Amino acid sequence: MDTDVIVVGAGPTGLMLACELALAGVRTRVLERRTEPQRDSRALSLHPRSVELMDQRGLLDRFLPLGRTVPGWHFAGLRTQLDFSGLDSRHGYTLFLAQARTEAILEERAHELGVQIMRGHETLAVSQDDDGVEVEVRGPDDGTGTMRARYAVGCDGGRSVVRREAGIDFPGTDETLTGMLGDFAVVDPGALDKARAHGVIVAPLEGGRTRFVHLDPERMRVPAREPVTLEEFRASLTRVCGSGCGVAEPRWLSRFGNATRLAESYRSGRILLAGDAAHIHFPAAGQGLNTGLQDAMNLGWKLAAVVNGWAPRGLLDSYDEERRPVGQSVTENTEVQTLLAELTLVGQYQRPAAALRKLLDQLLGMAEVNRRLAEQVSALGTVYPPVTPGADPLVGRRMPDVGLTAAGSEATRVYELLHPGRFVLLGLAGEPVDAGWGSRVEAVTVDKYDERADLDGVTEVLVRPDGHIAWATRTTDGGARIDDRVRALTAWAGTAS
């Protein structure tokens, strides 16, 4: 084997996955077709759950100074925004940060952890046998060769070579609608409010540039593959909002479509998929990059457990079982948002579409409705199904970042305990806990912690490396609790060391 895992694609998903694998001691090689990091940033935001993930790995201090926090977010461009600030998180905001910055931070971290990132290496073919995978690669000098690893993960986008080679179907719908995006060094500041009032997304970027994103009824059927010109963009803005907004000196012009597809499976033997290789959709509410990061966080520790030889049976299968339904949910809600936007641009539907949007605006004004959608878009509401019947209601949910004091630990929050990427067993009853699973599980006897209604009566919690709750108990019977704990640890962390 040349390495343990080959990750194809050095975008945010691939780099995040590589960091997770390397953190667990897995030899990881990243293959990237591009010779240089991506300069332009299609995505501009890290939603609350993704911010939490960076906090759980001790990386948040690298991200926060470079971005801008935004407490509200949009759903289908409706006037009433989703309120992230009231959600159950220390990070009730979106971090407005260019994708290129996110990639640069993750690449820096990957290098610190010893990941080998090979730019200028294009993946041509992938095959597998009982013992491993073989990847055919074209290098910077146009020469071809093969690399062998125990597993391969395709993080190589919507046109994934890895997915194709694995024979995984990618069902869904073709593109029927396109929008335009442009980053400009020169704009007319006096025209920006008017553009926003007509549904144009206007966002300030680094270096004094300004991004415009919009749908034009006269150009929304143009194929995404057709290049955008400056003249077309100006004319389109004029039609949409009555002004060309003085746009000049474009840094980047692009067209994007609403093709929506979800991989039939996220795994085929020793080949797995994550990010856009597993799901593509219209960039409604900025969920694509975030869903990919969360795929990587779910997969990383599970794949590492298999490579390191302690994974319990079925652990790697749970990646598809947990993350594919999330992909399904994201593709469905982006289709809904896209339709709500498109109907307002089609003459025969404009009047009823306007009435529908007005109604939905009113519904978003209801706290319960707003919270429900905010939890979905932010991914804070993601709950994985329990693996055993009768599990505690906490199982599968995110572990809240509870403040605590613990015997023998300097950590003051749960997420600080997750920095090494291990299981964390919390003894909340004040009694000593000893996992006996070696370095896989950090057992923490909690002396004091922040009171929360959902933790009332909970005596122990097992937190997975990705921050979700694997097991919780409320029993006060010491013997029964130990037996239950051993079963849970064996089911999740394998046989005791």
JSON list of C-alpha atoms in Angstrom, two decimals, residues 32 58 117 179 181 196 215 225 246 260 262 286 303 352 420 438 452 458 466 469 481:
[
{"chain": "A", "resi": 32, "resn": "GLU", "atom": "CA", "xyz": [-6.03, 17.24, -6.73]},
{"chain": "A", "resi": 58, "resn": "GLY", "atom": "CA", "xyz": [-9.81, 23.61, 18.14]},
{"chain": "A", "resi": 117, "resn": "ILE", "atom": "CA", "xyz": [-1.41, 16.84, -0.80]},
{"chain": "A", "resi": 179, "resn": "GLY", "atom": "CA", "xyz": [-28.57, 32.06, -12.41]},
{"chain": "A", "resi": 181, "resn": "LEU", "atom": "CA", "xyz": [-22.82, 35.32, -10.39]},
{"chain": "A", "resi": 196, "resn": "ARG", "atom": "CA", "xyz": [-31.31, 44.34, -3.33]},
{"chain": "A", "resi": 215, "resn": "LEU", "atom": "CA", "xyz": [-31.96, 35.28, -11.72]},
{"chain": "A", "resi": 225, "resn": "ARG", "atom": "CA", "xyz": [-21.90, 25.72, -19.57]},
{"chain": "A", "resi": 246, "resn": "GLY", "atom": "CA", "xyz": [-21.88, 50.42, -12.52]},
{"chain": "A", "resi": 260, "resn": "THR", "atom": "CA", "xyz": [-30.25, 18.11, -8.43]},
{"chain": "A", "resi": 262, "resn": "LEU", "atom": "CA", "xyz": [-28.22, 12.29, -4.92]},
{"chain": "A", "resi": 286, "resn": "GLY", "atom": "CA", "xyz": [-25.71, 28.15, 1.01]},
{"chain": "A", "resi": 303, "resn": "LEU", "atom": "CA", "xyz": [-13.07, 5.16, 8.31]},
{"chain": "A", "resi": 352, "resn": "PRO", "atom": "CA", "xyz": [-50.16, 33.27, -7.22]},
{"chain": "A", "resi": 420, "resn": "PRO", "atom": "CA", "xyz": [-8.33, 15.16, 19.86]},
{"chain": "A", "resi": 438, "resn": "GLY", "atom": "CA", "xyz": [-7.53, 3.10, 26.18]},
{"chain": "A", "resi": 452, "resn": "ARG", "atom": "CA", "xyz": [-30.13, 22.10, 31.07]},
{"chain": "A", "resi": 458, "resn": "VAL", "atom": "CA", "xyz": [-28.84, 11.97, 32.90]},
{"chain": "A", "resi": 466, "resn": "ASP", "atom": "CA", "xyz": [-18.14, 13.99, 15.60]},
{"chain": "A", "resi": 469, "resn": "ILE", "atom": "CA", "xyz": [-24.46, 11.41, 21.25]},
{"chain": "A", "resi": 481, "resn": "ARG", "atom": "CA", "xyz": [-25.19, 1.44, 34.45]}
]
